[in-house]
Amino acid sequence: MQVLKFGGSSVANATNISRVLDIVGKAARRDRVVLVSSAISGCTDALLELARTGRGSTERALLIESLRTRHYDIVRRLFTGAERDALESRLAALFARLYELPEDEMVTYGELFSTTILAAKLTQEGLRTKWLDSRILVIKDNRTLTYNNISTAVALEPEVEVFVAPGFIASEYDGKPTTLGRGGSDYSAAIYAAALKADRLEIWTDVPGIMTANPKDVPSARTVSRMPYRAALDMATHGAKVLYAPTVAPAMESGIAIHILNTFEPDNAGTTVCEMPESPVVEWMGVASTDDTLHGESLLCLVGSGPVNGEASCNRVEDCLRKSGIKTLAISSDGTNIHISVRLAVVKEALRAIHREFFESVPLSKLDLYIAGCGAVGNALVELVGDSAQRIARRTGKTLNIAGFSHSRDFVSLVRKTAPRGSVFVDVTDSETIYREYEDLLREGINIVSSNRRALAVPFVEFAAMHAAAHENGCFLRYETTVGSALPILESIAAGANSSDELLSMEAVVSCTLNEILTSYDYSPASFAQIVRKAQQEGLTEPDPRIDLSGREALRKLLILAREAGVPLEEEEVEITPVVGPEFFGIPLEEFYARLEAAEPVFKAREAEADAKGCHQRFVASLEKDSSRPHGYKATIGLRLVDENHPAYRLTGTENAIIIRSAYHPYPLLIQGAGEGAKLAAASVLNDILR
Ligand code: ASP
Ligand code: MG
């Protein structure tokens, strides 16, 4: 047995009724049907109004007349000849009774009109049809009796293919006609289904199932394909009009799934309300609302599929409302749903904001990441992606997927051969040769994010070729982390260059190691050699600290900085004055330290000179406009004395700073902050990936 219920708009006119007949006809070919119908749309409201008119008044006569006309119009379109006459006289008798009826029974007639027409039409179509009187069968608040009545009535008619029963109406135990409450036809259908242990219960309405919100309030609402009984009940109880809340209980108790379908789109699968295994991940089902006009508030309910983290969810709701400028008057979680109250005037905005946050921010794109290099930054990145994937998805619409993570040399060629276009290759190695693969990766449509400055500080032709490959293949090549770690330095320089702001000079204090050594030397009584040795022991320097003292790292950074500003600087064009002279290089490390110790008076003297002038020593890489030079800029790296008016004067240990002067800006742009730390670098790499 199948129970099919149709709502008021499904039977509103002859055209719609034809759709209903099609649906019922098809169903009847599968199995026997109980068709439960509402009154035609607007009829119940009209009958309630009728009950308020005076007996014998013209108003009452007019109302009855207009209702009769609407029904007769339907009859005239669906029937002809003797069948039409017969049906009209049966309806006429019903309408005649309306004049005499006790006012409180008037409302029960709408379903009598509609089902009388439906039953007649099905009979005419050749189906063995039987009209059931729900007023006799459905006894309000007496389930046992009701179920018995219904099953007996049906058992007595084994030949019948389609039973037609009015929804909504029932009787009290004493036989007085009554109703099951507004929207009660859904409930009638569930009662019939439960009484008959139906295999199928379908509620046909004018929307495609239970939606994530009322589409009238939230145009982007979508159908929820499966919903547990409890969630459907909560949606209905808290304002979703698509289903009358009492409907759920009889269906749930009998284990009958409720299929909610759209008469006007019969192939849409709609919503199936059924028993669902509790999933460990909560799915949000929808958001409904009821208005409390008395207090000028609206109560919203965000319904979950199962137990939720109430506090976190409340915060998320409040947050998204705040961003839309909506004040939350009250908010709480019942463990499964979130209840929110807002001012009545902003209910639509609130529904939309919550809907956007919980139902629309589904990730739009998936980014596959291939991470080369398992050092501190690589590991920090993997951890960071793992911890913040959900938040990132919500904020940016991107889901990050770590598709590969390796330090193997062959990894990059594997990525080139197997990674899908649009993936991101992340180079957090310090390989000097990996850059040779960049161009090929880009030509395969694979983006690159690199923190490896050795890969960028290559001869300009090769640097330019990588960029060209990126452009030509619609990919990005980003490396913000190569200079000043997470500080937004390259981004700022590029912005200036893009907007034709002419660079006058830049001074970069971007060597954490040298900065740390120089500031420590300034404050501590230890010798320069001791300070360098300590820095080496702490892992602050390269294994051979002379690489830092030589200015080699600073050189790489300056090349990258200059090129970002559009200056095709080459290594040989940079004047480097290392912290220590050539006699310190090319000798064993211990000998180096001995010489350094011996040269302490020189360092002392330098420091004393700086102190006397009220200056600090800083290791600065700079680029200055100079028309006598190859690209119009002079590039230098070396120790510099900076006085207290200089932004680098107050820099401490591992801080970095860059000071940019340009034509458009009357004052220099100063970017300063932490320049070291694996987590920081990982965050910056992540930003490059997401940008
Ligand atoms: N006709 C009734 C009403 O309008 C019952 C129903 O449509 O479900 O409330
Ligand atoms: Mg309804």
XYZ file of C-alpha atoms and ligand atoms in Angstrom:
701
model
C 0.000 0.000 0.000
C 1.131 3.540 -0.760
C -0.191 6.737 0.720
C 0.063 9.845 -1.463
C -0.913 13.177 -0.031
C -1.450 16.308 -2.119
C -1.508 19.829 -0.733
C -3.835 22.687 -1.559
C -1.795 24.121 -4.414
C -1.517 20.688 -6.040
C -5.311 20.623 -6.387
C -5.842 24.366 -6.820
C -7.242 24.137 -10.348
C -8.041 21.705 -13.177
C -4.540 21.895 -14.652
C -2.881 21.021 -11.375
C -5.412 18.295 -10.673
C -4.457 16.716 -14.012
C -0.881 16.461 -12.750
C -2.143 14.812 -9.576
C -4.136 12.322 -11.635
C -1.034 11.462 -13.644
C 1.012 10.857 -10.526
C -1.714 8.803 -8.859
C -2.372 6.852 -12.063
C 1.290 5.866 -12.294
C 1.438 4.904 -8.629
C -1.724 2.800 -8.937
C -0.027 0.704 -11.581
C 2.572 -0.305 -8.986
C 0.377 -0.898 -5.961
C -2.830 0.185 -4.268
C -3.038 3.823 -3.277
C -4.615 5.911 -0.574
C -4.865 9.423 -1.941
C -5.149 11.990 0.847
C -5.961 15.503 -0.249
C -6.132 18.980 1.209
C -8.806 21.451 0.282
C -8.074 23.540 -2.807
C -5.716 26.378 -1.921
C -7.343 29.261 -0.090
C -10.467 27.237 0.658
C -9.790 26.602 4.351
C -9.050 30.282 4.928
C -12.293 31.190 3.140
C -14.252 28.720 5.262
C -12.796 30.167 8.462
C -13.873 33.587 7.274
C -17.289 32.202 6.443
C -17.670 30.997 10.003
C -17.292 34.593 11.164
C -20.165 35.873 9.011
C -23.731 36.137 10.261
C -26.264 33.452 9.506
C -28.442 34.554 6.587
C -26.175 37.500 5.758
C -25.406 38.486 2.162
C -21.729 38.344 3.053
C -22.071 34.651 3.851
C -24.040 34.013 0.668
C -21.394 35.783 -1.415
C -18.559 33.837 0.159
C -20.301 30.522 -0.400
C -21.096 31.542 -3.944
C -17.471 32.379 -4.769
C -16.223 29.111 -3.289
C -18.850 27.219 -5.251
C -17.793 28.976 -8.457
C -14.153 27.992 -7.980
C -15.099 24.337 -7.533
C -17.595 24.342 -10.383
C -14.953 25.826 -12.671
C -12.782 22.840 -11.944
C -15.668 20.450 -12.507
C -16.523 22.068 -15.850
C -13.000 21.634 -17.068
C -12.668 18.025 -15.961
C -16.107 16.583 -16.748
C -18.772 16.689 -19.401
C -22.358 15.488 -19.869
C -24.085 13.279 -17.362
C -20.977 12.850 -15.214
C -20.682 16.589 -14.808
C -24.373 16.906 -13.897
C -24.167 14.141 -11.343
C -21.074 15.616 -9.694
C -22.522 19.120 -9.680
C -25.611 17.964 -7.883
C -23.544 16.176 -5.248
C -21.468 19.305 -4.714
C -24.618 21.442 -4.690
C -25.934 19.378 -1.793
C -22.678 19.937 0.140
C -22.716 23.671 -0.536
C -26.376 23.883 0.486
C -25.484 22.383 3.857
C -22.887 25.089 4.412
C -25.685 27.609 5.034
C -27.071 25.569 7.907
C -23.935 24.141 9.475
C -22.722 25.012 12.976
C -19.950 27.596 12.435
C -17.224 25.410 13.943
C -17.879 22.637 11.417
C -17.662 24.805 8.323
C -13.903 24.485 8.130
C -14.211 20.715 7.647
C -15.918 21.073 4.243
C -12.988 22.110 2.065
C -11.548 18.606 1.994
C -15.001 17.168 1.288
C -15.264 19.319 -1.843
C -11.821 18.524 -3.174
C -11.910 14.775 -2.528
C -15.401 14.446 -3.984
C -14.082 15.868 -7.246
C -10.922 13.743 -7.186
C -12.779 10.500 -6.490
C -15.219 11.183 -9.318
C -12.410 11.904 -11.757
C -10.451 8.759 -10.861
C -13.593 6.677 -11.296
C -14.149 8.299 -14.648
C -10.603 7.382 -15.618
C -11.499 3.752 -15.021
C -9.796 3.149 -11.694
C -11.698 1.225 -9.046
C -12.041 4.057 -6.564
C -13.535 4.347 -3.110
C -14.015 7.511 -1.096
C -13.273 7.098 2.604
C -14.883 9.321 5.194
C -12.037 10.501 7.421
C -14.593 11.976 9.823
C -15.722 8.450 10.660
C -12.343 6.725 10.502
C -9.990 9.211 12.144
C -10.824 9.679 15.799
C -8.854 12.519 17.257
C -6.464 11.471 20.016
C -7.443 7.825 19.807
C -4.847 6.083 17.806
C -5.922 2.480 18.439
C -9.450 3.132 17.339
C -8.311 5.156 14.340
C -5.890 2.508 13.118
C -8.522 -0.197 13.551
C -11.121 1.818 11.688
C -8.828 2.508 8.776
C -7.440 -0.996 8.404
C -10.905 -2.514 8.622
C -12.353 -0.086 6.066
C -9.589 -0.921 3.622
C -9.705 -4.671 4.292
C -13.380 -4.653 3.390
C -12.554 -3.416 -0.111
C -9.960 -5.771 -1.615
C -10.947 -4.785 -5.161
C -10.331 -1.079 -4.768
C -7.276 0.376 -6.498
C -7.428 3.925 -5.199
C -8.947 5.065 -1.925
C -9.577 8.780 -1.728
C -9.602 10.287 1.759
C -9.982 13.872 2.882
C -7.029 15.094 4.900
C -7.252 17.470 7.860
C -10.664 16.330 9.085
C -11.546 13.854 11.798
C -14.037 13.536 14.586
C -14.018 13.735 18.319
C -14.630 10.543 20.254
C -18.310 11.537 20.519
C -18.593 11.784 16.726
C -18.461 15.558 16.396
C -16.527 16.609 13.261
C -13.238 18.344 13.962
C -9.838 18.990 12.421
C -6.253 17.968 13.076
C -5.017 21.590 13.025
C -3.889 23.863 10.205
C -1.760 21.983 7.718
C -3.157 18.776 9.197
C -3.535 16.856 5.921
C 0.103 15.769 6.168
C -0.714 14.281 9.536
C -3.785 12.523 8.097
C -1.558 10.937 5.478
C 0.882 9.673 8.108
C -2.002 8.266 10.135
C -3.354 6.379 7.097
C 0.142 5.137 6.273
C 0.813 3.926 9.806
C -2.629 2.291 10.123
C -2.111 0.402 6.878
C 1.602 -0.309 7.440
C 2.140 1.301 4.065
C 5.320 0.640 2.137
C 5.467 4.190 0.973
C 4.360 7.596 2.170
C 4.604 10.518 -0.222
C 3.790 14.108 0.632
C 3.333 16.021 -2.624
C 3.657 19.757 -2.292
C 4.739 22.806 -4.275
C 8.424 22.933 -3.298
C 11.079 20.298 -3.992
C 11.197 18.750 -0.535
C 12.522 20.148 2.708
C 14.954 22.887 1.869
C 17.870 24.343 3.793
C 15.718 27.432 4.321
C 12.425 28.783 3.112
C 13.236 29.715 -0.510
C 10.949 32.734 -0.191
C 13.349 34.161 2.400
C 16.578 32.684 1.112
C 16.646 32.333 -2.675
C 19.777 30.191 -2.588
C 18.129 27.538 -0.398
C 18.476 24.010 -1.695
C 16.787 20.694 -1.139
C 18.124 18.398 1.562
C 17.980 14.928 0.049
C 17.940 12.887 3.263
C 17.026 13.955 6.709
C 16.568 12.025 9.940
C 13.048 12.062 11.435
C 14.233 14.114 14.385
C 15.721 16.849 12.218
C 12.566 17.012 10.099
C 10.509 17.309 13.259
C 12.758 20.110 14.523
C 12.599 21.958 11.211
C 8.794 21.671 11.201
C 8.406 22.607 14.853
C 10.562 25.695 14.408
C 8.844 27.130 11.411
C 9.483 25.130 8.227
C 6.047 25.154 6.591
C 6.688 22.320 4.181
C 5.737 19.639 6.720
C 3.216 19.664 9.553
C 5.190 18.669 12.647
C 2.776 16.013 14.079
C 3.220 14.063 10.824
C 6.627 12.789 11.861
C 5.636 10.726 14.902
C 3.303 8.158 13.283
C 5.716 7.639 10.380
C 8.720 7.298 12.653
C 6.993 4.875 15.013
C 6.028 2.661 12.094
C 9.423 3.041 10.425
C 7.874 4.451 7.259
C 10.036 6.897 5.311
C 8.374 10.170 4.352
C 9.090 11.237 0.778
C 8.469 14.908 0.255
C 8.001 15.640 -3.424
C 7.054 18.450 -5.755
C 3.878 18.013 -7.817
C 5.235 20.510 -10.321
C 8.566 18.756 -10.727
C 7.684 15.090 -10.226
C 11.094 13.769 -11.272
C 12.910 15.690 -8.548
C 13.801 13.183 -5.815
C 12.889 15.720 -3.126
C 13.575 14.853 0.503
C 13.444 11.474 2.158
C 12.837 11.672 5.875
C 13.941 8.414 7.409
C 15.940 6.659 10.079
C 19.592 7.565 9.611
C 22.618 6.097 11.334
C 24.196 8.701 13.557
C 27.212 10.033 11.745
C 30.189 11.320 13.701
C 30.269 14.425 11.535
C 27.348 16.753 12.005
C 25.654 17.935 8.928
C 23.596 21.061 9.120
C 20.127 20.362 7.784
C 18.531 23.762 7.539
C 17.507 26.948 9.229
C 13.884 27.776 10.041
C 12.239 30.675 11.798
C 9.097 31.613 13.662
C 8.035 35.151 14.357
C 7.100 36.352 17.800
C 5.250 39.494 16.777
C 4.242 40.216 20.344
C 7.847 40.784 21.387
C 9.094 41.976 17.992
C 11.500 39.087 17.805
C 12.078 36.202 15.519
C 13.274 32.826 16.730
C 15.611 31.083 14.364
C 16.574 27.477 14.638
C 19.601 26.019 12.915
C 18.977 22.297 12.809
C 21.784 19.754 12.978
C 21.766 16.098 11.987
C 23.117 15.005 15.346
C 24.970 16.151 18.463
C 26.985 19.303 17.833
C 29.629 21.255 19.655
C 27.164 23.793 20.976
C 29.583 26.454 22.085
C 31.615 26.481 18.891
C 28.481 26.495 16.753
C 26.938 29.347 18.745
C 30.134 31.339 18.263
C 30.084 30.650 14.563
C 26.485 31.814 14.292
C 27.115 34.944 16.328
C 30.196 35.700 14.312
C 28.481 35.488 10.975
C 25.579 37.589 12.208
C 27.961 40.200 13.573
C 29.685 40.377 10.198
C 26.309 41.128 8.636
C 25.689 43.835 11.213
C 23.022 41.823 13.030
C 22.812 41.738 16.783
C 22.081 38.404 18.410
C 19.525 38.939 21.165
C 19.893 35.454 22.589
C 21.564 32.256 21.509
C 21.713 28.746 22.897
C 22.272 25.185 21.862
C 20.073 22.261 22.841
C 22.877 19.872 21.941
C 21.662 19.320 18.388
C 20.205 22.600 17.214
C 21.153 26.209 17.695
C 18.411 28.623 18.758
C 18.916 32.260 17.948
C 16.710 35.234 18.502
C 17.023 38.435 16.530
C 14.867 41.481 16.004
C 11.883 40.791 13.761
C 12.951 43.516 11.346
C 16.192 41.745 10.448
C 14.990 38.149 10.275
C 15.502 37.782 6.528
C 19.022 39.174 6.681
C 19.765 36.880 9.611
C 18.433 33.820 7.783
C 20.522 34.711 4.761
C 23.668 35.315 6.795
C 23.320 31.999 8.602
C 22.475 30.235 5.370
C 25.525 31.695 3.676
C 27.775 30.666 6.536
C 26.457 27.138 7.005
C 25.103 26.106 3.627
C 26.801 28.127 0.926
C 30.434 28.263 1.921
C 30.966 24.796 0.570
C 34.472 24.710 -0.811
C 34.530 25.688 -4.446
C 37.891 24.417 -5.406
C 40.304 21.799 -4.250
C 44.020 22.545 -4.248
C 46.417 19.632 -4.346
C 49.680 20.441 -2.619
C 52.953 18.682 -3.331
C 55.446 19.679 -0.683
C 59.145 19.156 -1.356
C 61.399 19.348 1.683
C 60.749 17.822 5.068
C 62.666 20.362 7.145
C 61.239 22.528 9.897
C 59.196 24.676 7.501
C 57.801 21.687 5.595
C 56.706 19.986 8.785
C 55.217 23.178 10.168
C 53.305 23.633 6.920
C 51.846 20.127 6.973
C 50.747 20.667 10.557
C 49.276 24.054 9.782
C 47.284 22.779 6.822
C 45.983 19.905 8.949
C 44.903 22.201 11.766
C 43.292 24.914 9.747
C 41.886 23.181 6.673
C 38.274 23.678 7.756
C 38.699 27.318 8.605
C 40.549 27.935 5.357
C 37.767 26.262 3.415
C 35.211 28.478 5.056
C 37.184 31.664 4.597
C 38.493 31.139 1.094
C 36.347 28.455 -0.507
C 39.442 26.338 -1.079
C 40.034 22.874 0.294
C 43.677 22.056 0.666
C 44.782 18.534 0.077
C 48.328 17.427 0.770
C 48.804 15.140 -2.186
C 52.523 14.593 -1.647
C 55.211 15.375 0.923
C 58.754 14.249 0.301
C 62.393 15.153 0.444
C 63.340 12.700 -2.254
C 65.234 14.042 -5.242
C 62.898 12.258 -7.656
C 59.846 13.824 -6.100
C 59.804 16.833 -8.367
C 59.842 14.810 -11.573
C 57.121 12.570 -10.192
C 55.022 15.646 -9.495
C 55.635 16.971 -12.977
C 54.419 13.698 -14.489
C 51.465 12.950 -12.230
C 50.119 16.107 -10.567
C 46.942 17.524 -12.116
C 47.074 20.992 -13.676
C 46.328 23.656 -11.123
C 48.115 21.819 -8.293
C 50.703 23.643 -6.238
C 54.303 22.519 -5.952
C 55.744 23.843 -2.701
C 59.520 24.127 -2.530
C 60.645 24.382 1.079
C 64.037 22.841 0.347
C 67.294 24.746 0.107
C 68.343 22.930 -3.018
C 70.536 24.909 -5.422
C 69.461 22.851 -8.428
C 65.720 22.288 -8.017
C 64.969 25.580 -9.790
C 65.885 23.920 -13.076
C 62.644 21.955 -12.782
C 60.491 25.010 -12.124
C 59.986 25.883 -15.760
C 58.881 22.356 -16.650
C 56.465 22.259 -13.738
C 54.941 25.553 -14.813
C 54.610 24.308 -18.372
C 52.584 21.379 -17.008
C 50.227 23.900 -15.447
C 51.547 23.365 -11.931
C 51.819 26.435 -9.715
C 54.865 27.011 -7.544
C 55.253 28.469 -4.087
C 58.831 28.584 -2.913
C 60.644 29.609 0.234
C 63.928 28.552 -1.334
C 65.845 31.716 -2.133
C 68.600 29.761 -3.867
C 66.036 28.893 -6.531
C 65.245 32.518 -7.245
C 68.647 34.143 -6.864
C 69.830 32.618 -10.104
C 71.108 34.482 -13.186
C 68.473 36.919 -14.399
C 67.776 35.128 -17.710
C 66.772 32.008 -15.834
C 64.733 33.963 -13.330
C 62.935 35.709 -16.189
C 62.333 32.418 -18.008
C 60.554 30.974 -14.961
C 58.289 33.981 -14.777
C 57.569 33.799 -18.469
C 56.640 30.125 -18.142
C 54.272 31.003 -15.306
C 52.582 33.727 -17.360
C 52.266 31.651 -20.471
C 50.694 28.764 -18.623
C 48.360 30.724 -16.405
C 50.202 29.648 -13.272
C 51.599 31.476 -10.326
C 55.138 31.488 -9.005
C 55.262 33.039 -5.536
C 58.105 33.317 -3.048
C 57.281 35.938 -0.443
C 59.047 33.897 2.245
C 62.431 34.143 0.525
C 63.019 37.647 1.904
C 62.160 38.671 5.452
C 60.193 35.455 6.025
C 56.502 36.295 6.500
C 56.873 40.070 6.204
C 54.877 41.330 3.199
C 57.937 42.797 1.528
C 57.908 41.437 -2.023
C 54.178 41.995 -2.249
C 54.649 45.663 -1.343
C 57.492 46.149 -3.788
C 55.539 44.492 -6.578
C 52.547 46.684 -5.804
C 54.710 49.786 -6.222
C 56.234 48.509 -9.441
C 52.832 47.556 -10.853
C 51.477 51.024 -10.228
C 54.562 52.696 -11.792
C 55.670 54.152 -8.498
C 59.357 54.850 -9.137
C 61.669 53.258 -6.605
C 64.183 55.753 -5.213
C 65.886 53.485 -2.730
C 65.468 50.529 -0.512
C 67.459 49.482 2.497
C 66.978 45.992 3.762
C 68.105 44.665 7.087
C 67.112 41.122 6.361
C 69.826 38.944 7.841
C 68.590 37.662 11.176
C 71.934 36.040 11.842
C 74.042 39.142 11.361
C 71.486 41.278 13.075
C 71.541 39.001 16.087
C 75.367 38.923 16.138
C 75.682 42.693 15.835
C 73.091 43.492 18.481
C 74.544 40.932 20.909
C 78.025 42.312 20.375
C 76.736 45.762 21.116
C 75.268 44.760 24.473
C 77.479 41.950 25.732
C 81.041 42.080 27.072
C 82.032 39.014 25.019
C 84.405 39.301 22.098
C 83.143 39.288 18.509
C 84.669 35.836 17.991
C 82.859 34.509 21.083
C 79.562 35.934 19.905
C 79.963 34.367 16.459
C 80.901 31.008 17.976
C 77.864 31.095 20.265
C 75.596 31.897 17.342
C 77.089 29.000 15.420
C 76.574 26.625 18.366
C 72.945 27.729 18.656
C 72.398 26.903 15.004
C 71.736 30.532 14.162
C 74.420 30.647 11.499
C 75.131 28.425 8.542
C 77.364 25.458 9.521
C 80.271 27.660 8.448
C 79.438 31.116 9.871
C 81.608 32.761 7.232
C 78.795 32.208 4.735
C 76.754 34.636 6.816
C 79.647 37.022 7.356
C 80.410 37.022 3.640
C 77.054 38.587 2.879
C 76.142 35.753 0.505
C 72.623 35.290 1.889
C 72.061 39.028 1.844
C 73.156 39.040 -1.774
C 70.503 36.469 -2.713
C 67.854 38.506 -0.974
C 68.939 41.718 -2.624
C 68.752 40.098 -6.075
C 65.209 38.970 -5.373
C 64.229 42.358 -3.967
C 65.656 44.308 -6.881
C 64.066 42.064 -9.480
C 60.715 42.374 -7.789
C 61.089 46.126 -8.284
C 61.818 45.542 -11.962
C 65.600 45.969 -11.755
C 67.304 43.019 -13.507
C 70.179 43.011 -11.046
C 72.960 40.438 -11.411
C 75.249 39.098 -8.738
C 78.393 40.725 -10.138
C 76.778 44.150 -10.057
C 76.491 44.182 -6.283
C 79.276 45.760 -4.233
C 79.711 43.578 -1.182
C 81.811 44.515 1.798
C 81.865 41.399 3.963
C 81.904 41.820 7.729
C 85.401 40.367 7.732
C 88.154 40.718 5.142
C 89.386 38.142 2.588
C 92.109 36.874 4.955
C 89.383 35.182 7.029
C 88.217 32.983 4.166
C 89.865 29.878 2.729
C 91.314 28.723 6.040
C 90.147 26.019 8.492
C 87.358 27.031 10.831
C 89.458 26.919 14.032
C 92.108 29.092 12.454
C 89.348 31.465 11.414
C 88.159 31.760 15.001
C 91.712 32.366 16.197
C 92.172 35.172 13.691
C 88.820 36.591 14.601
C 89.824 36.659 18.263
C 93.090 38.324 17.314
C 91.197 40.980 15.380
C 89.054 41.836 18.383
C 90.634 45.319 18.740
C 89.378 46.143 15.213
C 85.809 45.132 16.133
C 86.101 46.954 19.470
C 87.215 50.075 17.656
C 84.322 49.859 15.170
C 81.851 49.483 17.980
C 83.455 52.354 19.926
C 83.216 54.571 16.864
C 79.547 53.693 16.468
C 78.901 54.439 20.149
C 80.739 57.734 19.942
C 78.527 58.817 17.057
C 75.375 57.605 18.841
C 74.906 54.965 16.130
C 74.359 51.245 15.809
C 76.039 48.968 13.288
C 73.645 47.237 10.914
C 74.290 44.933 7.998
C 72.345 46.539 5.184
C 71.589 45.494 1.643
C 70.590 48.504 -0.367
C 69.562 49.639 -3.791
C 69.710 53.329 -4.646
C 68.935 55.285 -7.754
C 72.164 56.119 -9.535
C 72.040 56.937 -13.219
C 75.730 56.157 -13.699
C 75.076 52.475 -12.957
C 74.001 49.724 -15.425
C 70.278 49.573 -14.543
C 70.169 53.047 -13.055
C 70.672 51.708 -9.537
C 73.616 51.175 -7.284
C 73.512 47.979 -5.226
C 75.592 47.584 -2.089
C 75.822 45.229 0.849
C 77.820 45.908 3.962
C 78.017 47.269 7.479
C 76.474 50.645 7.925
C 76.201 53.011 10.873
C 72.630 54.038 11.521
C 71.717 56.851 13.911
C 68.665 56.964 16.109
C 66.582 58.608 13.403
C 67.032 55.608 11.194
C 64.207 53.050 11.335
C 66.742 50.215 11.685
C 68.266 51.761 14.806
C 65.838 50.064 17.184
C 65.764 46.663 15.526
C 66.430 43.820 17.895
C 67.935 40.389 17.289
C 65.873 38.454 14.780
C 63.787 41.327 13.547
C 63.925 42.304 9.903
C 63.167 45.635 8.364
C 63.002 47.168 4.967
C 62.761 50.851 4.224
C 61.447 51.789 0.811
C 61.491 55.273 -0.616
C 59.561 55.912 -3.777
C 58.407 58.808 -5.922
C 54.749 58.751 -4.916
C 55.306 58.540 -1.205
C 56.532 61.550 0.701
C 57.582 59.352 3.631
C 59.370 56.033 3.410
C 57.447 52.812 3.666
C 58.770 50.830 6.588
C 58.053 47.137 6.946
C 59.388 45.658 10.125
C 58.760 42.567 12.219
C 59.843 39.072 13.073
C 62.007 37.604 10.344
C 62.532 34.128 11.650
C 60.716 30.989 12.769
C 59.497 27.871 11.030
C 55.847 28.444 11.911
C 55.969 31.962 10.656
C 57.568 30.874 7.412
C 54.998 28.087 7.007
C 52.186 30.599 7.506
C 53.705 32.808 4.849
C 54.035 29.897 2.421
C 50.402 29.064 3.102
C 49.434 32.636 2.323
C 51.213 32.414 -1.003
C 49.269 29.231 -1.743
C 45.942 30.851 -0.932
C 46.516 34.343 -2.257
N -6.656 22.501 4.327
C -6.027 22.518 5.605
C -5.291 23.807 5.836
O -5.260 24.658 4.949
C -5.163 21.347 5.844
C -4.003 21.213 4.893
O -3.933 21.844 3.863
O -3.108 20.430 5.209
O -4.778 24.007 6.893
Mg -0.068 21.915 3.884
